[in-house]
Amino acid sequence: MITILFLSVNPSETVQLELIKECNIIDQKLRSSAEKGTFELKQRHDISIKWLIEELLNYNPQILHFSGHGSEKSALIFKNENTGGIEEVPPSALSDLFKILGKKIDLVFLNSCYSEKQARAIAKHVNCVIGMSDAIYDNTAIEFASTFYLSLGFNKSVKEAFEIAIVQLGLLSMSGDKIPKLIIKES
């Protein structure tokens, strides 16, 4: 069984994204795929950075999916546990985390704007990481992610699933097909 841990956060001070919808669509795509018994989707929403390590230790996923916001400074945005406001997490901190906990994780999917720098930092310790090189529309991010997981569910490799999801954006004439980036860990 491959565990996918879907984490999402959308602090009230940020533009509201359809994160629950994204998770539900991904779940539906996985359940309708040929390998539906292979994947187990676990979800935690409204996550704060304080709880990230506990969630990773608790669920021990092979795939970690983060949906939410990223800043133009290339930091992922989490909810501050104490204030409820935003808290930015720099790439170096996540790189350090995955250096320790990333040994079992095969894929990290950062479905948030400006997350490519984070993805590159994490890819030093995880086989495959998907990040976004720029801002991406919510509907584009949802379509890309749902097609990616559908393709994994039909036994495609991460690279093939990534390429199929890119093609889907083109087929639907959705802007942003150059924004998702697949970063493979260098040997």
PDB file of C-alpha atoms in Angstrom:
ATOM      1  CA  MET A   1       0.000   0.000   0.000  1.00  0.00           C
ATOM      2  CA  ILE A   2       1.342   3.416  -0.988  1.00  0.00           C
ATOM      3  CA  THR A   3       0.352   6.123   1.488  1.00  0.00           C
ATOM      4  CA  ILE A   4      -0.229   9.603   0.132  1.00  0.00           C
ATOM      5  CA  LEU A   5      -0.374  12.284   2.803  1.00  0.00           C
ATOM      6  CA  PHE A   6      -2.299  15.317   1.531  1.00  0.00           C
ATOM      7  CA  LEU A   7      -1.531  18.389   3.632  1.00  0.00           C
ATOM      8  CA  SER A   8      -3.214  21.699   2.985  1.00  0.00           C
ATOM      9  CA  VAL A   9      -3.200  25.137   4.511  1.00  0.00           C
ATOM     10  CA  ASN A  10      -4.937  28.333   3.532  1.00  0.00           C
ATOM     11  CA  PRO A  11      -4.499  31.020   6.221  1.00  0.00           C
ATOM     12  CA  SER A  12      -7.393  33.464   6.391  1.00  0.00           C
ATOM     13  CA  GLU A  13      -5.111  36.338   5.338  1.00  0.00           C
ATOM     14  CA  THR A  14      -4.452  34.695   1.943  1.00  0.00           C
ATOM     15  CA  VAL A  15      -6.586  34.232  -1.168  1.00  0.00           C
ATOM     16  CA  GLN A  16      -8.897  31.311  -0.486  1.00  0.00           C
ATOM     17  CA  LEU A  17      -8.084  28.223  -2.562  1.00  0.00           C
ATOM     18  CA  GLU A  18     -10.272  25.192  -3.233  1.00  0.00           C
ATOM     19  CA  LEU A  19      -8.048  22.783  -1.309  1.00  0.00           C
ATOM     20  CA  ILE A  20     -10.795  20.431  -0.115  1.00  0.00           C
ATOM     21  CA  LYS A  21     -12.080  20.219  -3.699  1.00  0.00           C
ATOM     22  CA  GLU A  22      -8.548  19.374  -4.887  1.00  0.00           C
ATOM     23  CA  CYS A  23      -8.225  16.609  -2.299  1.00  0.00           C
ATOM     24  CA  ASN A  24     -11.662  15.190  -3.134  1.00  0.00           C
ATOM     25  CA  ILE A  25     -10.929  15.133  -6.870  1.00  0.00           C
ATOM     26  CA  ILE A  26      -7.571  13.420  -6.309  1.00  0.00           C
ATOM     27  CA  ASP A  27      -9.293  10.842  -4.093  1.00  0.00           C
ATOM     28  CA  GLN A  28     -11.949  10.223  -6.750  1.00  0.00           C
ATOM     29  CA  LYS A  29      -9.305   9.840  -9.498  1.00  0.00           C
ATOM     30  CA  LEU A  30      -7.331   7.335  -7.412  1.00  0.00           C
ATOM     31  CA  ARG A  31     -10.490   5.343  -6.568  1.00  0.00           C
ATOM     32  CA  SER A  32     -11.468   5.157 -10.253  1.00  0.00           C
ATOM     33  CA  SER A  33      -8.031   4.037 -11.449  1.00  0.00           C
ATOM     34  CA  ALA A  34      -6.856   0.554 -12.365  1.00  0.00           C
ATOM     35  CA  GLU A  35      -4.603   0.345  -9.297  1.00  0.00           C
ATOM     36  CA  LYS A  36      -7.183   1.748  -6.854  1.00  0.00           C
ATOM     37  CA  GLY A  37      -6.231  -0.693  -4.098  1.00  0.00           C
ATOM     38  CA  THR A  38      -2.591   0.388  -4.274  1.00  0.00           C
ATOM     39  CA  PHE A  39      -3.050   3.895  -2.858  1.00  0.00           C
ATOM     40  CA  GLU A  40      -4.279   5.106   0.504  1.00  0.00           C
ATOM     41  CA  LEU A  41      -4.972   8.844   0.678  1.00  0.00           C
ATOM     42  CA  LYS A  42      -4.654  10.394   4.133  1.00  0.00           C
ATOM     43  CA  GLN A  43      -5.532  14.045   4.556  1.00  0.00           C
ATOM     44  CA  ARG A  44      -4.875  16.781   7.073  1.00  0.00           C
ATOM     45  CA  HIS A  45      -6.131  20.294   6.465  1.00  0.00           C
ATOM     46  CA  ASP A  46      -5.408  23.668   8.019  1.00  0.00           C
ATOM     47  CA  ILE A  47      -1.951  22.437   8.993  1.00  0.00           C
ATOM     48  CA  SER A  48       0.531  24.557  10.903  1.00  0.00           C
ATOM     49  CA  ILE A  49       4.275  24.210  10.614  1.00  0.00           C
ATOM     50  CA  LYS A  50       4.323  23.159  14.266  1.00  0.00           C
ATOM     51  CA  TRP A  51       2.498  19.936  13.331  1.00  0.00           C
ATOM     52  CA  LEU A  52       4.381  19.060  10.121  1.00  0.00           C
ATOM     53  CA  ILE A  53       6.940  16.744  11.742  1.00  0.00           C
ATOM     54  CA  GLU A  54       4.287  14.968  13.794  1.00  0.00           C
ATOM     55  CA  GLU A  55       2.148  14.342  10.698  1.00  0.00           C
ATOM     56  CA  LEU A  56       5.124  12.938   8.779  1.00  0.00           C
ATOM     57  CA  LEU A  57       6.069  10.661  11.677  1.00  0.00           C
ATOM     58  CA  ASN A  58       2.477   9.596  12.270  1.00  0.00           C
ATOM     59  CA  TYR A  59       1.560   8.734   8.676  1.00  0.00           C
ATOM     60  CA  ASN A  60       5.016   7.768   7.334  1.00  0.00           C
ATOM     61  CA  PRO A  61       3.951   8.464   3.717  1.00  0.00           C
ATOM     62  CA  GLN A  62       5.680   7.420   0.515  1.00  0.00           C
ATOM     63  CA  ILE A  63       4.131  10.467  -1.191  1.00  0.00           C
ATOM     64  CA  LEU A  64       3.726  13.850   0.481  1.00  0.00           C
ATOM     65  CA  HIS A  65       1.397  16.327  -1.218  1.00  0.00           C
ATOM     66  CA  PHE A  66       1.308  19.928  -0.001  1.00  0.00           C
ATOM     67  CA  SER A  67      -1.350  22.304  -1.312  1.00  0.00           C
ATOM     68  CA  GLY A  68      -1.516  25.914  -0.352  1.00  0.00           C
ATOM     69  CA  HIS A  69       0.368  29.119  -0.941  1.00  0.00           C
ATOM     70  CA  GLY A  70       3.967  29.927  -1.623  1.00  0.00           C
ATOM     71  CA  SER A  71       5.535  33.351  -1.458  1.00  0.00           C
ATOM     72  CA  GLU A  72       7.540  35.099  -4.155  1.00  0.00           C
ATOM     73  CA  LYS A  73      10.485  34.719  -1.760  1.00  0.00           C
ATOM     74  CA  SER A  74      10.245  30.960  -2.471  1.00  0.00           C
ATOM     75  CA  ALA A  75       8.909  30.056   0.947  1.00  0.00           C
ATOM     76  CA  LEU A  76       5.935  27.809   1.641  1.00  0.00           C
ATOM     77  CA  ILE A  77       3.230  29.506   3.681  1.00  0.00           C
ATOM     78  CA  PHE A  78       1.814  27.758   6.722  1.00  0.00           C
ATOM     79  CA  LYS A  79      -0.618  28.884   9.392  1.00  0.00           C
ATOM     80  CA  ASN A  80       1.016  30.150  12.574  1.00  0.00           C
ATOM     81  CA  GLU A  81      -0.211  27.958  15.438  1.00  0.00           C
ATOM     82  CA  ASN A  82      -0.367  30.844  17.921  1.00  0.00           C
ATOM     83  CA  THR A  83      -1.606  33.796  15.890  1.00  0.00           C
ATOM     84  CA  GLY A  84      -3.493  32.051  13.078  1.00  0.00           C
ATOM     85  CA  GLY A  85      -1.620  34.320  10.659  1.00  0.00           C
ATOM     86  CA  ILE A  86       0.880  33.303   8.026  1.00  0.00           C
ATOM     87  CA  GLU A  87       4.268  31.780   8.687  1.00  0.00           C
ATOM     88  CA  GLU A  88       6.815  31.357   5.902  1.00  0.00           C
ATOM     89  CA  VAL A  89       9.120  28.351   5.909  1.00  0.00           C
ATOM     90  CA  PRO A  90      12.412  28.817   4.036  1.00  0.00           C
ATOM     91  CA  PRO A  91      13.834  26.161   1.674  1.00  0.00           C
ATOM     92  CA  SER A  92      16.796  25.403   3.957  1.00  0.00           C
ATOM     93  CA  ALA A  93      14.510  24.363   6.842  1.00  0.00           C
ATOM     94  CA  LEU A  94      12.539  21.937   4.670  1.00  0.00           C
ATOM     95  CA  SER A  95      15.741  20.593   3.158  1.00  0.00           C
ATOM     96  CA  ASP A  96      17.006  19.832   6.667  1.00  0.00           C
ATOM     97  CA  LEU A  97      13.717  18.122   7.537  1.00  0.00           C
ATOM     98  CA  PHE A  98      13.781  15.867   4.487  1.00  0.00           C
ATOM     99  CA  LYS A  99      17.453  15.075   5.039  1.00  0.00           C
ATOM    100  CA  ILE A 100      16.291  13.303   8.192  1.00  0.00           C
ATOM    101  CA  LEU A 101      12.758  12.123   7.366  1.00  0.00           C
ATOM    102  CA  GLY A 102      12.902  11.824   3.577  1.00  0.00           C
ATOM    103  CA  LYS A 103      14.452   8.378   3.320  1.00  0.00           C
ATOM    104  CA  LYS A 104      11.122   6.583   2.897  1.00  0.00           C
ATOM    105  CA  ILE A 105       9.422   9.349   0.924  1.00  0.00           C
ATOM    106  CA  ASP A 106       9.650   8.757  -2.840  1.00  0.00           C
ATOM    107  CA  LEU A 107       7.799  11.862  -4.004  1.00  0.00           C
ATOM    108  CA  VAL A 108       7.012  15.310  -2.641  1.00  0.00           C
ATOM    109  CA  PHE A 109       4.415  17.311  -4.602  1.00  0.00           C
ATOM    110  CA  LEU A 110       4.372  21.034  -3.759  1.00  0.00           C
ATOM    111  CA  ASN A 111       1.192  22.314  -5.368  1.00  0.00           C
ATOM    112  CA  SER A 112       1.780  25.944  -4.443  1.00  0.00           C
ATOM    113  CA  CYS A 113       2.994  29.044  -6.242  1.00  0.00           C
ATOM    114  CA  TYR A 114       6.720  29.755  -6.393  1.00  0.00           C
ATOM    115  CA  SER A 115       7.667  26.391  -4.864  1.00  0.00           C
ATOM    116  CA  GLU A 116      10.383  25.374  -7.335  1.00  0.00           C
ATOM    117  CA  LYS A 117      13.197  26.591  -5.077  1.00  0.00           C
ATOM    118  CA  GLN A 118      11.713  24.574  -2.201  1.00  0.00           C
ATOM    119  CA  ALA A 119      11.431  21.572  -4.512  1.00  0.00           C
ATOM    120  CA  ARG A 120      15.087  21.828  -5.502  1.00  0.00           C
ATOM    121  CA  ALA A 121      16.150  21.987  -1.847  1.00  0.00           C
ATOM    122  CA  ILE A 122      14.033  18.938  -0.964  1.00  0.00           C
ATOM    123  CA  ALA A 123      15.253  17.014  -4.045  1.00  0.00           C
ATOM    124  CA  LYS A 124      18.683  16.736  -2.457  1.00  0.00           C
ATOM    125  CA  HIS A 125      17.114  14.140  -0.156  1.00  0.00           C
ATOM    126  CA  VAL A 126      13.998  12.779  -1.944  1.00  0.00           C
ATOM    127  CA  ASN A 127      13.906  10.911  -5.278  1.00  0.00           C
ATOM    128  CA  CYS A 128      11.334  13.106  -7.043  1.00  0.00           C
ATOM    129  CA  VAL A 129       9.856  16.494  -6.228  1.00  0.00           C
ATOM    130  CA  ILE A 130       7.299  18.554  -8.120  1.00  0.00           C
ATOM    131  CA  GLY A 131       7.235  22.315  -7.607  1.00  0.00           C
ATOM    132  CA  MET A 132       5.859  25.373  -9.368  1.00  0.00           C
ATOM    133  CA  SER A 133       8.192  27.899 -11.006  1.00  0.00           C
ATOM    134  CA  ASP A 134       5.700  30.779 -10.845  1.00  0.00           C
ATOM    135  CA  ALA A 135       2.196  31.645  -9.717  1.00  0.00           C
ATOM    136  CA  ILE A 136      -0.384  29.116 -10.899  1.00  0.00           C
ATOM    137  CA  TYR A 137      -4.165  29.437 -11.084  1.00  0.00           C
ATOM    138  CA  ASP A 138      -6.080  27.284  -8.618  1.00  0.00           C
ATOM    139  CA  ASN A 139      -8.077  25.493 -11.338  1.00  0.00           C
ATOM    140  CA  THR A 140      -4.864  24.765 -13.267  1.00  0.00           C
ATOM    141  CA  ALA A 141      -3.162  23.393 -10.144  1.00  0.00           C
ATOM    142  CA  ILE A 142      -6.166  21.157  -9.417  1.00  0.00           C
ATOM    143  CA  GLU A 143      -6.343  19.840 -12.986  1.00  0.00           C
ATOM    144  CA  PHE A 144      -2.596  19.177 -13.074  1.00  0.00           C
ATOM    145  CA  ALA A 145      -2.615  17.341  -9.723  1.00  0.00           C
ATOM    146  CA  SER A 146      -5.727  15.273 -10.425  1.00  0.00           C
ATOM    147  CA  THR A 147      -4.413  14.138 -13.834  1.00  0.00           C
ATOM    148  CA  PHE A 148      -1.019  13.348 -12.295  1.00  0.00           C
ATOM    149  CA  TYR A 149      -2.552  11.083  -9.625  1.00  0.00           C
ATOM    150  CA  LEU A 150      -4.965   9.492 -12.106  1.00  0.00           C
ATOM    151  CA  SER A 151      -1.944   8.557 -14.227  1.00  0.00           C
ATOM    152  CA  LEU A 152      -0.105   7.126 -11.200  1.00  0.00           C
ATOM    153  CA  GLY A 153      -3.250   5.119 -10.516  1.00  0.00           C
ATOM    154  CA  PHE A 154      -2.972   3.634 -13.984  1.00  0.00           C
ATOM    155  CA  ASN A 155       0.548   2.448 -13.165  1.00  0.00           C
ATOM    156  CA  LYS A 156       2.461   5.215 -14.957  1.00  0.00           C
ATOM    157  CA  SER A 157       5.861   6.265 -13.627  1.00  0.00           C
ATOM    158  CA  VAL A 158       6.231   9.632 -11.907  1.00  0.00           C
ATOM    159  CA  LYS A 159       7.878  11.046 -15.045  1.00  0.00           C
ATOM    160  CA  GLU A 160       5.122   9.702 -17.316  1.00  0.00           C
ATOM    161  CA  ALA A 161       2.378  10.925 -14.961  1.00  0.00           C
ATOM    162  CA  PHE A 162       4.002  14.363 -14.861  1.00  0.00           C
ATOM    163  CA  GLU A 163       4.181  14.512 -18.674  1.00  0.00           C
ATOM    164  CA  ILE A 164       0.573  13.327 -19.067  1.00  0.00           C
ATOM    165  CA  ALA A 165      -0.593  16.025 -16.631  1.00  0.00           C
ATOM    166  CA  ILE A 166       1.291  18.682 -18.632  1.00  0.00           C
ATOM    167  CA  VAL A 167      -0.328  17.431 -21.855  1.00  0.00           C
ATOM    168  CA  GLN A 168      -3.764  17.573 -20.175  1.00  0.00           C
ATOM    169  CA  LEU A 169      -3.275  21.288 -19.447  1.00  0.00           C
ATOM    170  CA  GLY A 170      -2.472  21.821 -23.123  1.00  0.00           C
ATOM    171  CA  LEU A 171      -5.442  19.759 -24.293  1.00  0.00           C
ATOM    172  CA  LEU A 172      -7.733  21.876 -22.122  1.00  0.00           C
ATOM    173  CA  SER A 173      -6.056  25.121 -23.268  1.00  0.00           C
ATOM    174  CA  MET A 174      -5.238  26.004 -19.664  1.00  0.00           C
ATOM    175  CA  SER A 175      -2.459  28.499 -19.154  1.00  0.00           C
ATOM    176  CA  GLY A 176       0.443  27.505 -16.956  1.00  0.00           C
ATOM    177  CA  ASP A 177       1.634  24.297 -18.608  1.00  0.00           C
ATOM    178  CA  LYS A 178       5.256  25.514 -18.287  1.00  0.00           C
ATOM    179  CA  ILE A 179       4.958  26.232 -14.527  1.00  0.00           C
ATOM    180  CA  PRO A 180       5.093  22.707 -13.000  1.00  0.00           C
ATOM    181  CA  LYS A 181       8.643  21.383 -12.702  1.00  0.00           C
ATOM    182  CA  LEU A 182       9.760  17.816 -11.979  1.00  0.00           C
ATOM    183  CA  ILE A 183      13.078  17.669 -10.146  1.00  0.00           C
ATOM    184  CA  ILE A 184      14.835  14.317  -9.905  1.00  0.00           C
ATOM    185  CA  LYS A 185      17.385  13.665  -7.156  1.00  0.00           C
ATOM    186  CA  GLU A 186      20.901  13.655  -8.521  1.00  0.00           C
ATOM    187  CA  SER A 187      22.781  10.445  -7.806  1.00  0.00           C
TER     188      SER A 187
END
